[in-house]
Amino acid sequence: MTSWTFLTHHAHVLLTVAAQPDLTVHEVALAVGISDRQAVNILNDLEADGYLERVRRGRRNHYVLHPDRPMRHHGNSHHSVGDLIAAMGDIRHLRGEGGTAE
């Protein structure tokens, strides 16, 4: 039996950072089950395409999500990444339950 998942590593990194924007790269990698290098590359991709930005807080990064950005696949582009996050139930503040999105 082949091993596959419905969501890509990019989606898992996005969901992880959405839920916990102050994690280190290593912590993101552990949460997703990928190497630190893969996590850095994915975070760079997400930042380059405007899905998140890194804000320095002392010696650490804080990730600010841009949930209004459209999904990349042409079949999903009418949905935003905020729709994905809300659908996955991984972050309450995008739905107005306990804070505001940054």
N, C-alpha and C. Protein backbone atom coordinates (compact mmCIF):
# COMPACT_ATOMS: atom_id res chain seq x y z
N MET A 1 0.83 -1.18 0.00
CA MET A 1 0.00 0.00 0.00
C MET A 1 0.88 1.25 0.00
N THR A 2 0.57 2.21 -0.87
CA THR A 2 1.37 3.43 -0.93
C THR A 2 0.99 4.37 0.20
N SER A 3 1.94 5.20 0.56
CA SER A 3 1.71 6.17 1.62
C SER A 3 1.49 7.54 0.98
N TRP A 4 0.34 8.12 1.24
CA TRP A 4 0.07 9.46 0.74
C TRP A 4 -0.90 10.15 1.68
N THR A 5 -1.00 11.48 1.53
CA THR A 5 -1.90 12.26 2.36
C THR A 5 -2.71 13.20 1.48
N PHE A 6 -3.80 13.70 2.01
CA PHE A 6 -4.63 14.63 1.27
C PHE A 6 -4.02 16.02 1.19
N LEU A 7 -3.26 16.40 2.19
CA LEU A 7 -2.67 17.73 2.23
C LEU A 7 -1.16 17.66 2.03
N THR A 8 -0.62 18.65 1.34
CA THR A 8 0.81 18.72 1.10
C THR A 8 1.53 19.20 2.36
N HIS A 9 2.84 19.10 2.32
CA HIS A 9 3.63 19.64 3.42
C HIS A 9 3.43 21.15 3.53
N HIS A 10 3.26 21.82 2.38
CA HIS A 10 3.01 23.26 2.41
C HIS A 10 1.75 23.57 3.22
N ALA A 11 0.70 22.80 3.00
CA ALA A 11 -0.56 23.01 3.74
C ALA A 11 -0.36 22.74 5.22
N HIS A 12 0.37 21.69 5.54
CA HIS A 12 0.61 21.37 6.95
C HIS A 12 1.43 22.45 7.64
N VAL A 13 2.44 22.99 6.96
CA VAL A 13 3.23 24.07 7.54
C VAL A 13 2.35 25.30 7.74
N LEU A 14 1.54 25.63 6.75
CA LEU A 14 0.64 26.77 6.86
C LEU A 14 -0.31 26.61 8.05
N LEU A 15 -0.91 25.45 8.18
CA LEU A 15 -1.84 25.20 9.28
C LEU A 15 -1.14 25.24 10.63
N THR A 16 0.08 24.73 10.69
CA THR A 16 0.85 24.74 11.93
C THR A 16 1.19 26.16 12.35
N VAL A 17 1.65 26.96 11.39
CA VAL A 17 2.01 28.35 11.70
C VAL A 17 0.75 29.16 12.02
N ALA A 18 -0.35 28.86 11.38
CA ALA A 18 -1.60 29.56 11.68
C ALA A 18 -2.02 29.31 13.12
N ALA A 19 -1.86 28.09 13.57
CA ALA A 19 -2.25 27.73 14.93
C ALA A 19 -1.27 28.23 15.98
N GLN A 20 0.03 28.29 15.62
CA GLN A 20 1.07 28.66 16.58
C GLN A 20 2.12 29.53 15.88
N PRO A 21 1.85 30.82 15.72
CA PRO A 21 2.73 31.68 14.91
C PRO A 21 4.10 31.98 15.52
N ASP A 22 4.36 31.54 16.72
CA ASP A 22 5.65 31.82 17.34
C ASP A 22 6.57 30.61 17.43
N LEU A 23 6.23 29.53 16.75
CA LEU A 23 7.09 28.34 16.77
C LEU A 23 8.40 28.61 16.05
N THR A 24 9.44 27.91 16.47
CA THR A 24 10.70 27.97 15.74
C THR A 24 10.59 27.08 14.50
N VAL A 25 11.52 27.24 13.59
CA VAL A 25 11.55 26.38 12.40
C VAL A 25 11.62 24.92 12.81
N HIS A 26 12.44 24.63 13.78
CA HIS A 26 12.59 23.25 14.26
C HIS A 26 11.27 22.71 14.80
N GLU A 27 10.56 23.53 15.55
CA GLU A 27 9.27 23.11 16.10
C GLU A 27 8.23 22.90 14.99
N VAL A 28 8.25 23.75 13.98
CA VAL A 28 7.36 23.57 12.83
C VAL A 28 7.68 22.24 12.14
N ALA A 29 8.97 22.01 11.92
CA ALA A 29 9.39 20.77 11.26
C ALA A 29 8.94 19.54 12.05
N LEU A 30 9.13 19.56 13.36
CA LEU A 30 8.69 18.44 14.19
C LEU A 30 7.18 18.23 14.12
N ALA A 31 6.43 19.32 14.17
CA ALA A 31 4.97 19.22 14.13
C ALA A 31 4.47 18.62 12.82
N VAL A 32 5.16 18.95 11.73
CA VAL A 32 4.73 18.49 10.40
C VAL A 32 5.34 17.12 10.06
N GLY A 33 6.48 16.81 10.67
CA GLY A 33 7.16 15.55 10.38
C GLY A 33 8.08 15.64 9.18
N ILE A 34 8.75 16.79 9.07
CA ILE A 34 9.69 17.02 7.97
C ILE A 34 11.01 17.51 8.56
N SER A 35 12.02 17.64 7.71
CA SER A 35 13.31 18.13 8.19
C SER A 35 13.26 19.65 8.37
N ASP A 36 14.21 20.15 9.15
CA ASP A 36 14.31 21.60 9.32
C ASP A 36 14.52 22.29 7.98
N ARG A 37 15.34 21.71 7.14
CA ARG A 37 15.62 22.29 5.82
C ARG A 37 14.34 22.37 4.99
N GLN A 38 13.54 21.32 5.00
CA GLN A 38 12.27 21.34 4.27
C GLN A 38 11.35 22.43 4.83
N ALA A 39 11.32 22.56 6.15
CA ALA A 39 10.48 23.59 6.77
C ALA A 39 10.93 24.98 6.33
N VAL A 40 12.22 25.23 6.33
CA VAL A 40 12.75 26.53 5.89
C VAL A 40 12.35 26.79 4.44
N ASN A 41 12.52 25.79 3.58
CA ASN A 41 12.17 25.97 2.16
C ASN A 41 10.69 26.27 1.98
N ILE A 42 9.85 25.57 2.71
CA ILE A 42 8.41 25.78 2.61
C ILE A 42 8.04 27.15 3.16
N LEU A 43 8.59 27.54 4.30
CA LEU A 43 8.33 28.87 4.84
C LEU A 43 8.78 29.96 3.88
N ASN A 44 9.92 29.75 3.21
CA ASN A 44 10.39 30.69 2.19
C ASN A 44 9.40 30.78 1.04
N ASP A 45 8.89 29.63 0.59
CA ASP A 45 7.89 29.61 -0.49
C ASP A 45 6.65 30.39 -0.09
N LEU A 46 6.14 30.12 1.10
CA LEU A 46 4.92 30.77 1.57
C LEU A 46 5.12 32.27 1.73
N GLU A 47 6.31 32.66 2.17
CA GLU A 47 6.60 34.09 2.31
C GLU A 47 6.77 34.75 0.94
N ALA A 48 7.47 34.10 0.04
CA ALA A 48 7.70 34.67 -1.29
C ALA A 48 6.40 34.90 -2.05
N ASP A 49 5.42 34.05 -1.83
CA ASP A 49 4.14 34.18 -2.53
C ASP A 49 3.10 34.96 -1.74
N GLY A 50 3.50 35.55 -0.62
CA GLY A 50 2.64 36.46 0.12
C GLY A 50 1.63 35.82 1.05
N TYR A 51 1.83 34.54 1.38
CA TYR A 51 0.90 33.87 2.29
C TYR A 51 1.21 34.14 3.75
N LEU A 52 2.45 34.49 4.03
CA LEU A 52 2.85 34.86 5.38
C LEU A 52 4.04 35.78 5.31
N GLU A 53 4.30 36.42 6.41
CA GLU A 53 5.52 37.21 6.54
C GLU A 53 6.12 36.94 7.92
N ARG A 54 7.42 37.09 7.96
CA ARG A 54 8.15 36.89 9.21
C ARG A 54 8.43 38.24 9.85
N VAL A 55 8.17 38.32 11.12
CA VAL A 55 8.45 39.53 11.89
C VAL A 55 9.40 39.11 13.01
N ARG A 56 10.53 39.79 13.08
CA ARG A 56 11.51 39.47 14.13
C ARG A 56 11.01 39.96 15.47
N ARG A 57 11.06 39.08 16.44
CA ARG A 57 10.76 39.42 17.83
C ARG A 57 11.94 38.95 18.65
N GLY A 58 12.85 39.86 18.89
CA GLY A 58 14.08 39.48 19.57
C GLY A 58 14.90 38.57 18.68
N ARG A 59 15.18 37.38 19.17
CA ARG A 59 15.98 36.42 18.40
C ARG A 59 15.10 35.42 17.64
N ARG A 60 13.79 35.59 17.73
CA ARG A 60 12.86 34.63 17.12
C ARG A 60 12.01 35.29 16.05
N ASN A 61 11.41 34.46 15.23
CA ASN A 61 10.47 34.93 14.24
C ASN A 61 9.04 34.75 14.75
N HIS A 62 8.19 35.66 14.35
CA HIS A 62 6.75 35.54 14.54
C HIS A 62 6.18 35.55 13.13
N TYR A 63 5.27 34.64 12.84
CA TYR A 63 4.71 34.54 11.50
C TYR A 63 3.34 35.19 11.45
N VAL A 64 3.16 36.11 10.52
CA VAL A 64 1.89 36.78 10.32
C VAL A 64 1.29 36.21 9.04
N LEU A 65 0.14 35.62 9.18
CA LEU A 65 -0.56 34.99 8.07
C LEU A 65 -1.38 36.02 7.30
N HIS A 66 -1.52 35.81 6.01
CA HIS A 66 -2.39 36.63 5.16
C HIS A 66 -3.50 35.72 4.65
N PRO A 67 -4.54 35.54 5.47
CA PRO A 67 -5.58 34.55 5.17
C PRO A 67 -6.44 34.89 3.96
N ASP A 68 -6.35 36.12 3.46
CA ASP A 68 -7.15 36.51 2.30
C ASP A 68 -6.55 36.06 0.97
N ARG A 69 -5.34 35.55 0.99
CA ARG A 69 -4.67 35.10 -0.25
C ARG A 69 -5.40 33.89 -0.82
N PRO A 70 -5.55 33.84 -2.15
CA PRO A 70 -6.27 32.71 -2.77
C PRO A 70 -5.46 31.42 -2.75
N MET A 71 -6.17 30.32 -2.76
CA MET A 71 -5.52 29.02 -2.91
C MET A 71 -4.85 28.99 -4.28
N ARG A 72 -3.79 28.22 -4.42
CA ARG A 72 -2.99 28.25 -5.64
C ARG A 72 -3.54 27.38 -6.78
N HIS A 73 -4.19 26.29 -6.48
CA HIS A 73 -4.69 25.40 -7.53
C HIS A 73 -5.87 26.06 -8.22
N HIS A 74 -5.91 25.98 -9.55
CA HIS A 74 -6.96 26.66 -10.30
C HIS A 74 -8.36 26.21 -9.89
N GLY A 75 -8.51 24.99 -9.46
CA GLY A 75 -9.80 24.48 -9.04
C GLY A 75 -10.24 24.97 -7.67
N ASN A 76 -9.29 25.56 -6.92
CA ASN A 76 -9.59 26.06 -5.57
C ASN A 76 -9.36 27.55 -5.44
N SER A 77 -8.98 28.21 -6.51
CA SER A 77 -8.56 29.61 -6.40
C SER A 77 -9.67 30.56 -5.97
N HIS A 78 -10.91 30.11 -6.01
CA HIS A 78 -12.01 30.96 -5.53
C HIS A 78 -12.13 30.90 -4.00
N HIS A 79 -11.30 30.08 -3.37
CA HIS A 79 -11.22 30.00 -1.91
C HIS A 79 -9.91 30.62 -1.45
N SER A 80 -9.91 31.14 -0.23
CA SER A 80 -8.69 31.70 0.34
C SER A 80 -8.05 30.68 1.27
N VAL A 81 -6.79 30.94 1.64
CA VAL A 81 -6.15 30.05 2.60
C VAL A 81 -6.85 30.16 3.95
N GLY A 82 -7.47 31.31 4.22
CA GLY A 82 -8.26 31.45 5.44
C GLY A 82 -9.44 30.48 5.45
N ASP A 83 -10.03 30.24 4.26
CA ASP A 83 -11.10 29.25 4.16
C ASP A 83 -10.59 27.86 4.51
N LEU A 84 -9.39 27.52 4.02
CA LEU A 84 -8.78 26.23 4.32
C LEU A 84 -8.54 26.08 5.82
N ILE A 85 -7.97 27.12 6.41
CA ILE A 85 -7.66 27.07 7.84
C ILE A 85 -8.95 26.93 8.65
N ALA A 86 -9.95 27.70 8.30
CA ALA A 86 -11.23 27.62 9.02
C ALA A 86 -11.86 26.24 8.83
N ALA A 87 -11.79 25.70 7.63
CA ALA A 87 -12.38 24.39 7.35
C ALA A 87 -11.67 23.29 8.13
N MET A 88 -10.39 23.44 8.33
CA MET A 88 -9.63 22.44 9.06
C MET A 88 -9.81 22.58 10.57
N GLY A 89 -10.37 23.70 11.00
CA GLY A 89 -10.64 23.89 12.42
C GLY A 89 -9.39 24.03 13.26
N ASP A 90 -8.27 24.40 12.65
CA ASP A 90 -7.02 24.47 13.38
C ASP A 90 -6.74 25.83 14.01
N ILE A 91 -7.57 26.81 13.73
CA ILE A 91 -7.29 28.11 14.32
C ILE A 91 -8.60 28.83 14.59
N ARG A 92 -8.81 29.20 15.82
CA ARG A 92 -10.08 29.80 16.21
C ARG A 92 -10.15 31.27 15.88
N HIS A 93 -9.04 31.98 15.97
CA HIS A 93 -9.13 33.44 15.85
C HIS A 93 -9.51 33.91 14.45
N LEU A 94 -9.34 33.11 13.41
CA LEU A 94 -9.80 33.52 12.08
C LEU A 94 -11.31 33.48 11.97
N ARG A 95 -11.95 32.73 12.86
CA ARG A 95 -13.41 32.63 12.86
C ARG A 95 -14.01 33.55 13.91
N GLY A 96 -13.15 34.34 14.56
CA GLY A 96 -13.65 35.28 15.56
C GLY A 96 -13.86 34.67 16.93
N GLU A 97 -13.20 33.56 17.23
CA GLU A 97 -13.36 32.89 18.52
C GLU A 97 -12.12 33.08 19.38
N GLY A 98 -11.92 34.22 19.92
CA GLY A 98 -10.81 34.35 20.85
C GLY A 98 -9.67 35.18 20.35
N GLY A 99 -9.95 36.26 19.69
CA GLY A 99 -8.87 37.13 19.27
C GLY A 99 -9.08 37.59 17.85
N THR A 100 -8.07 38.25 17.33
CA THR A 100 -8.15 38.75 15.97
C THR A 100 -6.98 38.24 15.19
N ALA A 101 -7.18 38.07 13.90
CA ALA A 101 -6.10 37.65 13.02
C ALA A 101 -5.14 38.83 12.83
N GLU A 102 -3.88 38.53 12.70
CA GLU A 102 -2.90 39.60 12.47
C GLU A 102 -2.66 39.75 11.00
